Each structure stands twice: as structure tokens, then as C-alpha cells.
PDB file of C-alpha atoms in Angstrom:
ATOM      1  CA  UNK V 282     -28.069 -33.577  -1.566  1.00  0.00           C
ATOM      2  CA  UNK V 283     -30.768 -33.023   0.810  1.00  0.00           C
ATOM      3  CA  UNK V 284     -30.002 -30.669   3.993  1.00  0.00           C
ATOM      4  CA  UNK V 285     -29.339 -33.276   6.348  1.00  0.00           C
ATOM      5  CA  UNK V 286     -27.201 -34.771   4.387  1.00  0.00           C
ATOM      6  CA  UNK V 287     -24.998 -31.445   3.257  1.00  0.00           C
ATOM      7  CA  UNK V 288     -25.312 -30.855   7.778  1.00  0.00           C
ATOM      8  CA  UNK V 289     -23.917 -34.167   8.266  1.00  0.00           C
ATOM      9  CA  UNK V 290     -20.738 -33.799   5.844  1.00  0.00           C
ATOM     10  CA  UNK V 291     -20.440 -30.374   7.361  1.00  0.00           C
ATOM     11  CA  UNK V 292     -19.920 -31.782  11.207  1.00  0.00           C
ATOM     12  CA  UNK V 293     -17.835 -34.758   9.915  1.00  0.00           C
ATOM     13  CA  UNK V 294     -15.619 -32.285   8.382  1.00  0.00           C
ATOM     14  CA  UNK V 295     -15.397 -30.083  11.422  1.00  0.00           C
ATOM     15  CA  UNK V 296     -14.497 -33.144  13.168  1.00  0.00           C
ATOM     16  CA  UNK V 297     -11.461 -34.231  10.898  1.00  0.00           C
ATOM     17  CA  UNK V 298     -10.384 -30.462  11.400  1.00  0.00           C
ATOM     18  CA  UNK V 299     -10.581 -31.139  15.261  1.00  0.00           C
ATOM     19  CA  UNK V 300      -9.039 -34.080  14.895  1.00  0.00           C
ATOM     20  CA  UNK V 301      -6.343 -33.106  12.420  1.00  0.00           C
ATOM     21  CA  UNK V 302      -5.595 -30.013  14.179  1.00  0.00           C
ATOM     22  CA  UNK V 303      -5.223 -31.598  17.827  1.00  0.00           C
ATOM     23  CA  UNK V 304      -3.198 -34.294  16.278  1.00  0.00           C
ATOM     24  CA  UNK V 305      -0.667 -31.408  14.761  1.00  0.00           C
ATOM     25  CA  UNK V 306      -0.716 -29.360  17.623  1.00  0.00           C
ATOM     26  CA  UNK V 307       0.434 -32.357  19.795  1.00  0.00           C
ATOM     27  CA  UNK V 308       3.252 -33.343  17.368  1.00  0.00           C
ATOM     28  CA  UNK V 309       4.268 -29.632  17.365  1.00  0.00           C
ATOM     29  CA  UNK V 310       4.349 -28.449  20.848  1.00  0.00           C
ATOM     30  CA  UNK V 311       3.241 -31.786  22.800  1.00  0.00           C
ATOM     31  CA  UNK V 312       0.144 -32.914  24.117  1.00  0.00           C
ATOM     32  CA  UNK V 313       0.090 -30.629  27.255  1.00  0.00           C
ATOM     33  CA  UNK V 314      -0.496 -27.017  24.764  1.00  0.00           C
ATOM     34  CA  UNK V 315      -3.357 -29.238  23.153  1.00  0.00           C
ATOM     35  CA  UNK V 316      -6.360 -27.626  24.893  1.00  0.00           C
ATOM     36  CA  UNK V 317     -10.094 -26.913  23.774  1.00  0.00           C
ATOM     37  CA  UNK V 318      -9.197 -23.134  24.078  1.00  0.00           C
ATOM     38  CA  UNK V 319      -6.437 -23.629  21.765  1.00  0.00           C
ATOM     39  CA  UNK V 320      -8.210 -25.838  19.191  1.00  0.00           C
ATOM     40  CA  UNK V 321     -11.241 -23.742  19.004  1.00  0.00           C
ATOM     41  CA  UNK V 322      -8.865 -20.726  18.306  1.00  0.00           C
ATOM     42  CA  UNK V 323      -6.893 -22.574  15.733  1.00  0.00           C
ATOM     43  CA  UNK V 324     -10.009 -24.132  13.809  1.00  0.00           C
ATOM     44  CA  UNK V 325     -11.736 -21.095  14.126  1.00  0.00           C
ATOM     45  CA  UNK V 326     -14.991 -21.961  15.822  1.00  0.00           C
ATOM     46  CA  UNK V 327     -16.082 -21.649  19.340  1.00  0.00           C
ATOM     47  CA  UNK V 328     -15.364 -23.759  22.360  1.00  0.00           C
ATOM     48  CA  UNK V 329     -19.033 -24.703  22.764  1.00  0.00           C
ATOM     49  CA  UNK V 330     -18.827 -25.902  18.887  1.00  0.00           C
ATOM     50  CA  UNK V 331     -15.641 -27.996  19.722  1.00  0.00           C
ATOM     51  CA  UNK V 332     -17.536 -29.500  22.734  1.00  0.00           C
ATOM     52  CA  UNK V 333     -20.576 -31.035  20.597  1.00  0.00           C
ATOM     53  CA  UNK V 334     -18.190 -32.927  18.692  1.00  0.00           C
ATOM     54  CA  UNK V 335     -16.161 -34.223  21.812  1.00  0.00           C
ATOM     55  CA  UNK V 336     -17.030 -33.922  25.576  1.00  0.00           C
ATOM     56  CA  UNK V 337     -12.625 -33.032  26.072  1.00  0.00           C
ATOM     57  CA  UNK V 338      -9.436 -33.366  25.472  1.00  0.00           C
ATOM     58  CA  UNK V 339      -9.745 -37.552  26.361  1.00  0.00           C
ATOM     59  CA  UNK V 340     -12.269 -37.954  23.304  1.00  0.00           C
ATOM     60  CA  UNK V 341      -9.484 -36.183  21.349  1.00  0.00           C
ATOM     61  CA  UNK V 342      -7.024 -38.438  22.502  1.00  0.00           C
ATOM     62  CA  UNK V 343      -9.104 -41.034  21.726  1.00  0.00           C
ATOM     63  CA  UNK V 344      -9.778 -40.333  17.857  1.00  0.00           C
ATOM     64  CA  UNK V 345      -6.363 -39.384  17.538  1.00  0.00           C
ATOM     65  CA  UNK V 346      -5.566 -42.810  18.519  1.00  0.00           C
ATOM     66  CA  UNK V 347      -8.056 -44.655  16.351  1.00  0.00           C
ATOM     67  CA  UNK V 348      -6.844 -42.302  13.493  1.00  0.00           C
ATOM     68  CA  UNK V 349      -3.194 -43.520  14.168  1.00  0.00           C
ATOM     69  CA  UNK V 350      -4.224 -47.269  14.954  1.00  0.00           C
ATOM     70  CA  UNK V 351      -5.712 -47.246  11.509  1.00  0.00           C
ATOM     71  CA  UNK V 352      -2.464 -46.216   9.891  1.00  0.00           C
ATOM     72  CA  UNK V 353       0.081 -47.921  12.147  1.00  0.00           C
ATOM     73  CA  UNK V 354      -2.078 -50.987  10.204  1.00  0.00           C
ATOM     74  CA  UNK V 355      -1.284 -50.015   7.278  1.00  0.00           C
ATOM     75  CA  UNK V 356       2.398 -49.323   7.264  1.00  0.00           C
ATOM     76  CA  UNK V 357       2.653 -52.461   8.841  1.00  0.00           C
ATOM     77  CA  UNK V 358       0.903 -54.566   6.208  1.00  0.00           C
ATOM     78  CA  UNK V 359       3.005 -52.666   3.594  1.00  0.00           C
ATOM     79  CA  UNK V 360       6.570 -52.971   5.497  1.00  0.00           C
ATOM     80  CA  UNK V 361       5.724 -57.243   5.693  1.00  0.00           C
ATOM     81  CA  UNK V 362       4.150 -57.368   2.280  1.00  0.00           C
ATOM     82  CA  UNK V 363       7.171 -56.666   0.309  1.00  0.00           C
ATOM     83  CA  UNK V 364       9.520 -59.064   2.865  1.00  0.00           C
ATOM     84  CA  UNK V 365      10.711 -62.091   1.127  1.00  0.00           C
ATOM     85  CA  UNK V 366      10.297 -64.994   4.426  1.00  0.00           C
ATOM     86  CA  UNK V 367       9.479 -64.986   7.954  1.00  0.00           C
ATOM     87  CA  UNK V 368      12.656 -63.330   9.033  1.00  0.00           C
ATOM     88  CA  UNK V 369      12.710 -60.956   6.761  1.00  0.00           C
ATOM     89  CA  UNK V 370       8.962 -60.065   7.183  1.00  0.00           C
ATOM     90  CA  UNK V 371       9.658 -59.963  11.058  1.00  0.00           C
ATOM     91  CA  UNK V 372      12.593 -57.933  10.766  1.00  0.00           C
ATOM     92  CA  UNK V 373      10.805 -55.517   8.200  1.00  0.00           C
ATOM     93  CA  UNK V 374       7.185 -55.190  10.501  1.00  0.00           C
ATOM     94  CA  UNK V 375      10.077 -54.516  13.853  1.00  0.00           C
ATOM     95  CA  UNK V 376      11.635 -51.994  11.875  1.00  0.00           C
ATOM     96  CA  UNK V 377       8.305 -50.669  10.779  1.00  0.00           C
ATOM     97  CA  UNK V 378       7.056 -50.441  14.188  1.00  0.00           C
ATOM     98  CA  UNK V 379       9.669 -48.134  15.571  1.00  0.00           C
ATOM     99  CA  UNK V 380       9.786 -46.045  12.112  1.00  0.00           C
ATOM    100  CA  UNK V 381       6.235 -45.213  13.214  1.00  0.00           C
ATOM    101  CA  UNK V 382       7.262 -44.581  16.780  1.00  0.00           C
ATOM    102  CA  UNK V 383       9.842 -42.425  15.875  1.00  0.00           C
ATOM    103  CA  UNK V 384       7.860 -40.364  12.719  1.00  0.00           C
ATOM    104  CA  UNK V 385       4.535 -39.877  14.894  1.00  0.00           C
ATOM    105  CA  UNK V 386       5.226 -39.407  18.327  1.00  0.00           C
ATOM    106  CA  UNK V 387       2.197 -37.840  19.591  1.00  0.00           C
ATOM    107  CA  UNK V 388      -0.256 -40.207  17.719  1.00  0.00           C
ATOM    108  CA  UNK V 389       1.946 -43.073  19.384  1.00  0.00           C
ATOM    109  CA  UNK V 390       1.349 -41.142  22.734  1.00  0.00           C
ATOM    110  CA  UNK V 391      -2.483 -41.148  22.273  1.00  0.00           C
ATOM    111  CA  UNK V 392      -1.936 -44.770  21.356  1.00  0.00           C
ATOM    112  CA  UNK V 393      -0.225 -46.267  24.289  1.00  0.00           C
ATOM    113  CA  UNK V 394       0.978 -43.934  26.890  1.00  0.00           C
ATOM    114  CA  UNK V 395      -2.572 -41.372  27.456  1.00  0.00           C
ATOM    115  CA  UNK V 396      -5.928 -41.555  28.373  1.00  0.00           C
ATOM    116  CA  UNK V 397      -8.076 -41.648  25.984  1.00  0.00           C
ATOM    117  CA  UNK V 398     -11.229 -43.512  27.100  1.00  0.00           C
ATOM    118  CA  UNK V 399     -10.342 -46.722  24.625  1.00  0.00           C
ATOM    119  CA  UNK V 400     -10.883 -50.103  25.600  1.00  0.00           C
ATOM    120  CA  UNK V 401      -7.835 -52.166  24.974  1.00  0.00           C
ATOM    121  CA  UNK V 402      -7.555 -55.856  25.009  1.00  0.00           C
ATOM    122  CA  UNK V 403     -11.381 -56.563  25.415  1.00  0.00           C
ATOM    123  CA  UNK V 404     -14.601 -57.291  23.897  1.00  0.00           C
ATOM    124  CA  UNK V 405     -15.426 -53.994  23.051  1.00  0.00           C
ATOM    125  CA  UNK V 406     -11.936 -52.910  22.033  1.00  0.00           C
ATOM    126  CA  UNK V 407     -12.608 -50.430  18.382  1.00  0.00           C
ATOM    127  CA  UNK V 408     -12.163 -52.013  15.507  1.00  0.00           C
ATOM    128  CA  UNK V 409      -8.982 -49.858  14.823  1.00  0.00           C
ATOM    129  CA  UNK V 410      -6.946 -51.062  17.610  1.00  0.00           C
ATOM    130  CA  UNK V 411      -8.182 -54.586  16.523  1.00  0.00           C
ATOM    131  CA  UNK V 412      -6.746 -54.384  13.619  1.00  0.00           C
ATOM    132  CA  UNK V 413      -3.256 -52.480  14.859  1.00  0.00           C
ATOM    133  CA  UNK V 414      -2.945 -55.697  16.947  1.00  0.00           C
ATOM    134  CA  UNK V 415      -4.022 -57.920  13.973  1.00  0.00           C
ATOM    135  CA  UNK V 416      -1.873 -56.321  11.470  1.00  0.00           C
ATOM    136  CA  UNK V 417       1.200 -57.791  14.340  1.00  0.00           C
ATOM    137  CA  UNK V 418      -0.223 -60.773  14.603  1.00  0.00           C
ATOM    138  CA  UNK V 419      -0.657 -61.502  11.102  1.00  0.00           C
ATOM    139  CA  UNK V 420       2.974 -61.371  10.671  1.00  0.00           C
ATOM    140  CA  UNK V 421       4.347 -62.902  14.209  1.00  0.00           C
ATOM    141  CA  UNK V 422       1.943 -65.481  14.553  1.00  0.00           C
ATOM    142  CA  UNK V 423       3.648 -67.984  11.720  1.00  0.00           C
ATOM    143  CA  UNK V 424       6.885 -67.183  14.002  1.00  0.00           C
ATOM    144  CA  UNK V 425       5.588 -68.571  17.322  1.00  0.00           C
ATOM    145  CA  UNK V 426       6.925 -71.614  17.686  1.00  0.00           C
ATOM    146  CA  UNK V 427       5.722 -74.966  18.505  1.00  0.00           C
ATOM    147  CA  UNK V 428       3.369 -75.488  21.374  1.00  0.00           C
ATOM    148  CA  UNK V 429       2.918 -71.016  21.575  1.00  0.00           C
ATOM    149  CA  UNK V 430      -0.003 -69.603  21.321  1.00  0.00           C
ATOM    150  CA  UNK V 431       0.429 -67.188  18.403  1.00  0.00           C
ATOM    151  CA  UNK V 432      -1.454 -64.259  20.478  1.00  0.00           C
ATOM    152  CA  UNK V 433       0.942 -64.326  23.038  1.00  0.00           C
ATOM    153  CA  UNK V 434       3.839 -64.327  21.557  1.00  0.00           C
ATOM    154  CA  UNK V 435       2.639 -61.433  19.166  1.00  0.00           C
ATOM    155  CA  UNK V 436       1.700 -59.236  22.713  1.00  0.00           C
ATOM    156  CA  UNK V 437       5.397 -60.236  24.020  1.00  0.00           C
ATOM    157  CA  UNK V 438       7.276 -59.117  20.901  1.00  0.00           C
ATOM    158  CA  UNK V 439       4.842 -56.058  20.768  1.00  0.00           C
ATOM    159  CA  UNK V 440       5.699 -55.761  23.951  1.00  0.00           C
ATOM    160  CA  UNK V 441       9.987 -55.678  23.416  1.00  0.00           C
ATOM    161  CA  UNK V 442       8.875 -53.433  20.801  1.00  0.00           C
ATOM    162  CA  UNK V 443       6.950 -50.940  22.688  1.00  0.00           C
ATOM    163  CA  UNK V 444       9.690 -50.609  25.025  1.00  0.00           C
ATOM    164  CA  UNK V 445      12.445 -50.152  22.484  1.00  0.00           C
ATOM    165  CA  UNK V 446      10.470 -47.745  21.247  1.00  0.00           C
ATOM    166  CA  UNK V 447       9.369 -45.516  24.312  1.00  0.00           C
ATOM    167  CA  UNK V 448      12.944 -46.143  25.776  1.00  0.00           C
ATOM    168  CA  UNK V 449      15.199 -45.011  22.586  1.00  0.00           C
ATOM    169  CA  UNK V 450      13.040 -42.435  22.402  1.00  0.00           C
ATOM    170  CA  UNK V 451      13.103 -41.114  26.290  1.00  0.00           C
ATOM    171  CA  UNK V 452      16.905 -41.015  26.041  1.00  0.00           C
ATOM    172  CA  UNK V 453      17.314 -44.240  27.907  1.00  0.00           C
ATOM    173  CA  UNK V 454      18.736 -46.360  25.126  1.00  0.00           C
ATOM    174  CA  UNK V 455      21.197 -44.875  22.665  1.00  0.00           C
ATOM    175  CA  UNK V 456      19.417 -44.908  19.509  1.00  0.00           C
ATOM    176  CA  UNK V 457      22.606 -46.067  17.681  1.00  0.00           C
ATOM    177  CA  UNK V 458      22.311 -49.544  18.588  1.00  0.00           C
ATOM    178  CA  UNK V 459      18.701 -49.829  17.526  1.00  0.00           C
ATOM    179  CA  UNK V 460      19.743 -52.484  14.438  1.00  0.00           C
ATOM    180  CA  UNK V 461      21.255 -54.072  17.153  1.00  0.00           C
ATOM    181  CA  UNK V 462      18.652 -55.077  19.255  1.00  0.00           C
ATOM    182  CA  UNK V 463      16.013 -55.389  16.491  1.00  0.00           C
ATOM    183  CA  UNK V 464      18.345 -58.455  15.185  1.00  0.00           C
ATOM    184  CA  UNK V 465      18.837 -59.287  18.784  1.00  0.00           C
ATOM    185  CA  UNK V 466      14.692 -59.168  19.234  1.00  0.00           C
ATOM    186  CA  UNK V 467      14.426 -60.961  15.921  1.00  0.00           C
ATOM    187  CA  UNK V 468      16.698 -63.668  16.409  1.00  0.00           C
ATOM    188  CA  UNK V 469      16.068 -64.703  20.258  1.00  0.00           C
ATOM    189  CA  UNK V 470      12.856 -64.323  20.441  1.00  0.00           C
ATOM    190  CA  UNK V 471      11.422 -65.385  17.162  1.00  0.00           C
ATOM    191  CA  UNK V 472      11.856 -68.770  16.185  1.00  0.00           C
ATOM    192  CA  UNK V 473      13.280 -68.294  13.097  1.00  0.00           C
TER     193      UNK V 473
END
């Protein structure tokens, strides 16, 4: 391994720590004690070091979103895989969703509720995010209906879901009756 090479492994490694570290700080104590002084401390290297791998706590944000987009994929594709019909794979990717919500709230923070410098529903949205949304409409798009364009109807069920999510977990919706109105989401809403 030449020098470059072993340099190279070295700062992607230091930037999985920062990553990693932000990411468990935020699920700890919340995103407002995540703070380059507090990361640097915690990985062990200086502020300055921090700062050539991101220019702040938005570029944090923003890998700790790609990070999570990139797994929210993937428990998604498992959850449907294993779901025997549409309804079943829509109820199953619903449930999925809000499992995620519920296990990772700081990633789904960096994901849809902070700033962190990604470009979402455009041309040059990362690949990650593509996928996140792909991994939905892979699923919800056989589900559309008739005449409905299967993007669509994948943002408005993401959509219900988002807010079930964000609102069961604010306290605004008594998480009790969340089988409830994932059947409710599920039936009404998905031709099925």
C-alpha cells in the first residue's frame, strides 16, 4: 500500500468517526449538544482537523443523512421483500417506515426536518436520497391506481407517512392508535 493510499484510508476513517460520532451524539443528547467543539473532543482530534473533513455542523447533517438514507433503503427493501401481495407489502414498507422513525430519530431529523445542504427532489439530488425515495416507490407504485402517476402517489403516501411519524412522535397523536391509522392509510389511500 503506497502512502497515499494508507493517507487516504486514514481520512476516510476519521470521517466515519466524525460521522459516527455526530450521529450518536445527536441520538443521545439531540442535535443542539452536537457541536465541532464537542466532536473534536469526543474523537480526539482538533477542531481545525474536524474542519478539513467538513466546513460545519450542516455538512454533518448532511452525511448523517446520506448515511441514514442509505439504510432507511435497505430496511425498506427487506420489510416488502418478505410481504406476500401488494397489501401486505404496503402495510409491511408503512410499518417499516415509522419503525425507522421511531428507532433513529436523529438520523430521521437530519433526513427531513434540518439543514443539511442536500438537494431534495431535483436533478442533482445524491444518489442516497434517490434511492430512499426509490426504495418507496418500488413498492407503492404497483398500488397507484388507474390513471395515477405512480410518483405521486408514492410522495403523497410518503407524505401521510412522514406526518404520522413526526406527529406520534411530537406527542400530537397517541401512539396507541398507530395500527390504526396505518390500516386506515393502507386501505383509503392505496388501491388495494
Amino acid at each position: 500500500m503506497s502512502v497515499q493510499e494508507r493517507k487516504q484510508r486514514e481520512r476516510a476513517d476519521r470521517e466515519r468517526l466524525i460521522v459516527a460520532t455526530a450521529r450518536e451524539l445527536a441520538e443521545q443528547q439531540g442535535w443542539d449538544a452536537v457541536t465541532t467543539r464537542r466532536l473534536a473532543e469526543r474523537i480526539e482530534y482538533s477542531q481545525p482537523v474536524l474542519y478539513s473533513h467538513f466546513r460545519g455542523k450542516r455538512e454533518i447533517i448532511g452525511a448523517v443523512a446520506l448515511e441514514g438514507a442509505a439504510e432507511m433503503a435497505a430496511a425498506l427493501r427487506a420489510a416488502a421483500a418478505d410481504a406476500d401481495g401488494p397489501r401486505a407489502r404496503v402495510t409491511v414498507l408503512a410499518r417499516g417506515y415509522l419503525d425507522f422513525a421511531a428507532r433513529n430519530p436523529a438520523v430521521y431529523d437530519a433526513l427531513f426536518q434540518l439543514d443539511g445542504g442536500l438537494a431534495y427532489a431535483r436533478e442533482d439530488t445524491p444518489e442516497p436520497l434517490k434511492d430512499a425515495f426509490a426504495a418507496l416507490l418500488e413498492c407503492l407504485g404497483e398500488v397507484a391506481g388507474e390513471g395515477v402517476h405512480p410518483g405521486l402517489f408514492t410522495e403523497v403516501f410518503w407524505a401521510s407517512l412522514h406526518g404520522l411519524a413526526t406527529l406520534t412522535r411530537a406527542g400530537r397523536l397517541p401512539p396507541e392508535d398507530t395500527e390504526q391509522r396505518l390500516n386506515l392509510l393502507v386501505d383509503r389511500l392505496a388501491a388495494l
